[in-house]
Amino acid sequence: MGEESEAGERARIFAPFQVNDALMRAAAPEARFMHCLPAHRGLEVTDAVIDAPTSVVFDQAENRLQPQKALLALLMRG
């Protein structure tokens, strides 16, 4: 992210490091997929992995939401 002019080259270099079904099958049965979002679907992670029951990315996002809302409320109070 941020160096969009290098996107094509980076996609080629990092393609072998994509989190996909094969990688998740090689992990322990209790392994969970985590990501801080936003994720580049199809590049860094496949749709099948990020949408799988073993993915906790949306729980992570929800957990971040509450402290962010509290901080905004505190800052807006003045």
C-alpha atoms as one frame of an Amber mdcrd trajectory, in Angstrom:
protein
   0.000   0.000   0.000   1.181   3.483  -0.769   3.567   2.697  -3.599   0.977
   2.127  -6.298   3.489   2.583  -9.106   5.231  -0.587  -7.894   2.035  -2.624
  -7.523   2.640  -4.965 -10.465   6.202  -5.770  -9.460   5.249  -6.291  -5.821
   2.361  -8.584  -6.783   4.773 -10.747  -8.773   7.386 -10.859  -6.004   4.954
 -11.601  -3.197   2.693 -14.060  -5.075   4.414 -17.112  -3.503   3.558 -15.728
  -0.049  -0.200 -15.527  -0.611  -2.309 -17.025   2.179  -4.417 -19.622   0.394
  -6.161 -22.944   1.023  -2.963 -24.937   0.575  -1.165 -22.861   3.198  -4.057
 -23.112   5.649  -4.216 -26.901   5.159  -0.532 -27.057   6.112  -1.235 -25.156
   9.353  -2.354 -26.726  12.618  -6.073 -27.581  12.804  -6.652 -24.838  15.378
  -4.942 -22.170  13.235  -6.924 -19.007  12.576  -6.432 -16.434   9.839  -5.926
 -12.909  11.148  -5.463  -9.651   9.239  -5.496  -6.021  10.311  -7.452  -5.011
   7.171  -7.822  -3.743   4.562  -6.858  -6.924   2.775  -6.112  -7.149  -0.916
  -8.301 -10.094  -1.859  -6.805 -12.251  -4.560  -3.326 -10.847  -3.958  -2.279
 -11.359  -0.356  -5.141 -13.645   0.648  -7.722 -15.625  -1.280 -11.452 -15.083
  -0.856 -11.791 -18.674   0.358  -9.426 -18.043   3.281 -10.683 -14.637   4.391
 -14.325 -15.796   4.247 -13.675 -19.193   5.871 -14.908 -20.148   9.343 -11.249
 -20.162  10.442 -10.928 -16.449   9.637 -11.277 -14.009  12.538 -10.593 -10.802
  10.600 -14.068  -9.370  11.071 -14.036 -10.158  14.801 -10.722  -8.294  14.968
 -12.239  -5.297  13.173 -15.227  -5.296  15.514 -12.927  -5.409  18.546 -11.077
  -2.331  17.259 -14.309  -0.427  16.682 -15.290  -0.010  20.337 -12.040   1.673
  21.521 -12.096   3.903  18.426 -15.649   5.006  19.209 -14.688   5.682  22.840
 -11.706   7.771  21.747 -13.864   9.815  19.367 -16.429  10.417  22.118 -13.674
  11.549  24.486 -12.145  13.889  21.919 -15.479  15.369  20.922 -16.355  16.131
  24.514 -13.663  18.794  24.543
